[in-house]
Amino acid sequence: MSVVDVSDVSADLFIIAVVFILLIFGLLSFGILQMFQQRFRLGWYNFAGALVSFIVLMIILNIWYL
């Protein structure tokens, strides 16, 4: 194993990635919880929100950081 140099990652990219990762995985986990509680419509809405958040993250990264 080697040490990874992350000093090239800017602060705004790090903050955007952290916020979106927390949003996406939060919506996924809440969707799974809703499915276990037999609230299937709300669960699917949360899965759709996670998918939309992922697509928005990819668009932001392609526009601002490529």
Tab-separated table of N, CA and C in Angstrom:
chain	number	residue	atom	x	y	z
A	1	MET	N	0.825	-1.175	0.000
A	1	MET	CA	0.000	0.000	0.000
A	1	MET	C	0.870	1.238	0.000
A	2	SER	N	0.360	2.262	-0.630
A	2	SER	CA	1.107	3.506	-0.684
A	2	SER	C	0.234	4.644	-0.166
A	3	VAL	N	0.871	5.752	0.115
A	3	VAL	CA	0.183	6.928	0.620
A	3	VAL	C	-0.389	7.707	-0.570
A	4	VAL	N	-1.637	8.121	-0.465
A	4	VAL	CA	-2.291	8.868	-1.530
A	4	VAL	C	-2.210	10.358	-1.214
A	5	ASP	N	-1.761	11.140	-2.188
A	5	ASP	CA	-1.643	12.585	-2.009
A	5	ASP	C	-2.959	13.239	-2.426
A	6	VAL	N	-3.678	13.790	-1.464
A	6	VAL	CA	-4.961	14.447	-1.756
A	6	VAL	C	-4.852	15.965	-1.647
A	7	SER	N	-3.666	16.489	-1.690
A	7	SER	CA	-3.493	17.934	-1.565
A	7	SER	C	-3.960	18.676	-2.815
A	8	ASP	N	-4.127	17.971	-3.942
A	8	ASP	CA	-4.595	18.610	-5.168
A	8	ASP	C	-6.104	18.785	-5.210
A	9	VAL	N	-6.821	18.202	-4.269
A	9	VAL	CA	-8.276	18.323	-4.232
A	9	VAL	C	-8.631	19.664	-3.592
A	10	SER	N	-9.402	20.477	-4.325
A	10	SER	CA	-9.759	21.790	-3.798
A	10	SER	C	-10.831	21.649	-2.717
A	11	ALA	N	-10.955	22.682	-1.899
A	11	ALA	CA	-11.907	22.645	-0.787
A	11	ALA	C	-13.342	22.630	-1.285
A	12	ASP	N	-13.648	23.399	-2.331
A	12	ASP	CA	-15.028	23.414	-2.821
A	12	ASP	C	-15.438	22.086	-3.448
A	13	LEU	N	-14.521	21.412	-4.145
A	13	LEU	CA	-14.823	20.093	-4.680
A	13	LEU	C	-15.072	19.095	-3.553
A	14	PHE	N	-14.282	19.180	-2.507
A	14	PHE	CA	-14.448	18.287	-1.365
A	14	PHE	C	-15.800	18.514	-0.689
A	15	ILE	N	-16.174	19.766	-0.494
A	15	ILE	CA	-17.446	20.085	0.172
A	15	ILE	C	-18.628	19.630	-0.677
A	16	ILE	N	-18.582	19.886	-1.988
A	16	ILE	CA	-19.661	19.448	-2.876
A	16	ILE	C	-19.791	17.931	-2.856
A	17	ALA	N	-18.669	17.235	-2.914
A	17	ALA	CA	-18.711	15.771	-2.912
A	17	ALA	C	-19.267	15.236	-1.598
A	18	VAL	N	-18.855	15.801	-0.481
A	18	VAL	CA	-19.341	15.331	0.816
A	18	VAL	C	-20.835	15.567	0.965
A	19	VAL	N	-21.297	16.747	0.575
A	19	VAL	CA	-22.727	17.064	0.703
A	19	VAL	C	-23.559	16.120	-0.160
A	20	PHE	N	-23.142	15.913	-1.397
A	20	PHE	CA	-23.921	15.048	-2.270
A	20	PHE	C	-23.843	13.585	-1.854
A	21	ILE	N	-22.697	13.132	-1.365
A	21	ILE	CA	-22.604	11.751	-0.901
A	21	ILE	C	-23.508	11.530	0.299
A	22	LEU	N	-23.525	12.477	1.231
A	22	LEU	CA	-24.435	12.352	2.371
A	22	LEU	C	-25.895	12.385	1.924
A	23	LEU	N	-26.224	13.233	0.956
A	23	LEU	CA	-27.594	13.312	0.457
A	23	LEU	C	-28.004	12.022	-0.241
A	24	ILE	N	-27.164	11.513	-1.119
A	24	ILE	CA	-27.499	10.321	-1.896
A	24	ILE	C	-27.661	9.113	-0.994
A	25	PHE	N	-26.682	8.862	-0.126
A	25	PHE	CA	-26.775	7.671	0.723
A	25	PHE	C	-27.819	7.830	1.816
A	26	GLY	N	-28.089	9.063	2.230
A	26	GLY	CA	-29.173	9.289	3.182
A	26	GLY	C	-30.524	8.953	2.567
A	27	LEU	N	-30.733	9.395	1.327
A	27	LEU	CA	-31.989	9.077	0.647
A	27	LEU	C	-32.116	7.583	0.378
A	28	LEU	N	-31.021	6.932	0.015
A	28	LEU	CA	-31.075	5.481	-0.203
A	28	LEU	C	-31.433	4.737	1.073
A	29	SER	N	-30.795	5.096	2.167
A	29	SER	CA	-31.071	4.392	3.420
A	29	SER	C	-32.483	4.691	3.915
A	30	PHE	N	-32.955	5.922	3.725
A	30	PHE	CA	-34.320	6.248	4.128
A	30	PHE	C	-35.330	5.524	3.244
A	31	GLY	N	-35.000	5.343	1.964
A	31	GLY	CA	-35.860	4.576	1.074
A	31	GLY	C	-35.949	3.117	1.482
A	32	ILE	N	-34.839	2.535	1.884
A	32	ILE	CA	-34.850	1.150	2.367
A	32	ILE	C	-35.675	1.046	3.638
A	33	LEU	N	-35.536	2.011	4.533
A	33	LEU	CA	-36.327	2.022	5.759
A	33	LEU	C	-37.814	2.108	5.446
A	34	GLN	N	-38.184	2.957	4.488
A	34	GLN	CA	-39.587	3.075	4.116
A	34	GLN	C	-40.113	1.768	3.518
A	35	MET	N	-39.277	1.071	2.758
A	35	MET	CA	-39.696	-0.209	2.191
A	35	MET	C	-39.949	-1.239	3.297
A	36	PHE	N	-39.097	-1.259	4.315
A	36	PHE	CA	-39.303	-2.191	5.428
A	36	PHE	C	-40.561	-1.848	6.219
A	37	GLN	N	-40.956	-0.584	6.204
A	37	GLN	CA	-42.167	-0.175	6.911
A	37	GLN	C	-43.406	-0.288	6.035
A	38	GLN	N	-43.280	-0.936	4.883
A	38	GLN	CA	-44.390	-1.181	3.950
A	38	GLN	C	-44.947	0.106	3.346
A	39	ARG	N	-44.130	1.132	3.266
A	39	ARG	CA	-44.512	2.384	2.595
A	39	ARG	C	-43.766	2.440	1.265
A	40	PHE	N	-44.278	1.671	0.319
A	40	PHE	CA	-43.545	1.466	-0.920
A	40	PHE	C	-43.473	2.720	-1.781
A	41	ARG	N	-44.543	3.504	-1.810
A	41	ARG	CA	-44.528	4.711	-2.640
A	41	ARG	C	-43.476	5.700	-2.133
A	42	LEU	N	-43.414	5.927	-0.824
A	42	LEU	CA	-42.398	6.831	-0.267
A	42	LEU	C	-40.989	6.273	-0.471
A	43	GLY	N	-40.851	4.965	-0.382
A	43	GLY	CA	-39.552	4.348	-0.630
A	43	GLY	C	-39.064	4.580	-2.045
A	44	TRP	N	-39.970	4.409	-3.008
A	44	TRP	CA	-39.587	4.652	-4.402
A	44	TRP	C	-39.295	6.120	-4.659
A	45	TYR	N	-40.024	7.009	-3.988
A	45	TYR	CA	-39.720	8.439	-4.121
A	45	TYR	C	-38.317	8.753	-3.599
A	46	ASN	N	-37.936	8.115	-2.507
A	46	ASN	CA	-36.593	8.341	-1.975
A	46	ASN	C	-35.522	7.775	-2.912
A	47	PHE	N	-35.782	6.610	-3.507
A	47	PHE	CA	-34.837	6.056	-4.483
A	47	PHE	C	-34.716	6.976	-5.696
A	48	ALA	N	-35.841	7.519	-6.148
A	48	ALA	CA	-35.811	8.449	-7.276
A	48	ALA	C	-35.054	9.729	-6.911
A	49	GLY	N	-35.235	10.203	-5.670
A	49	GLY	CA	-34.492	11.383	-5.217
A	49	GLY	C	-33.001	11.131	-5.176
A	50	ALA	N	-32.608	9.929	-4.766
A	50	ALA	CA	-31.182	9.581	-4.759
A	50	ALA	C	-30.631	9.539	-6.176
A	51	LEU	N	-31.410	9.005	-7.102
A	51	LEU	CA	-30.970	8.949	-8.494
A	51	LEU	C	-30.853	10.350	-9.094
A	52	VAL	N	-31.822	11.194	-8.821
A	52	VAL	CA	-31.775	12.574	-9.312
A	52	VAL	C	-30.582	13.316	-8.701
A	53	SER	N	-30.324	13.098	-7.423
A	53	SER	CA	-29.177	13.742	-6.772
A	53	SER	C	-27.867	13.284	-7.394
A	54	PHE	N	-27.770	12.005	-7.735
A	54	PHE	CA	-26.559	11.493	-8.372
A	54	PHE	C	-26.372	12.123	-9.750
A	55	ILE	N	-27.460	12.242	-10.500
A	55	ILE	CA	-27.373	12.846	-11.830
A	55	ILE	C	-26.964	14.312	-11.722
A	56	VAL	N	-27.525	15.034	-10.761
A	56	VAL	CA	-27.154	16.438	-10.553
A	56	VAL	C	-25.681	16.552	-10.162
A	57	LEU	N	-25.201	15.649	-9.310
A	57	LEU	CA	-23.783	15.650	-8.934
A	57	LEU	C	-22.903	15.439	-10.158
A	58	MET	N	-23.262	14.503	-11.019
A	58	MET	CA	-22.457	14.250	-12.210
A	58	MET	C	-22.468	15.459	-13.159
A	59	ILE	N	-23.620	16.115	-13.286
A	59	ILE	CA	-23.696	17.314	-14.135
A	59	ILE	C	-22.823	18.433	-13.571
A	60	ILE	N	-22.899	18.646	-12.254
A	60	ILE	CA	-22.074	19.692	-11.621
A	60	ILE	C	-20.595	19.390	-11.795
A	61	LEU	N	-20.210	18.147	-11.601
A	61	LEU	CA	-18.799	17.797	-11.752
A	61	LEU	C	-18.340	17.946	-13.194
A	62	ASN	N	-19.184	17.602	-14.163
A	62	ASN	CA	-18.794	17.740	-15.568
A	62	ASN	C	-18.708	19.208	-15.992
A	63	ILE	N	-19.566	20.062	-15.440
A	63	ILE	CA	-19.545	21.464	-15.840
A	63	ILE	C	-18.409	22.227	-15.165
A	64	TRP	N	-18.259	22.061	-13.851
A	64	TRP	CA	-17.311	22.880	-13.096
A	64	TRP	C	-15.899	22.307	-13.018
A	65	TYR	N	-15.739	21.006	-13.117
A	65	TYR	CA	-14.432	20.432	-12.827
A	65	TYR	C	-13.833	19.640	-13.984
A	66	LEU	N	-14.361	19.819	-15.168
A	66	LEU	CA	-13.733	19.150	-16.318
A	66	LEU	C	-13.207	20.134	-17.321
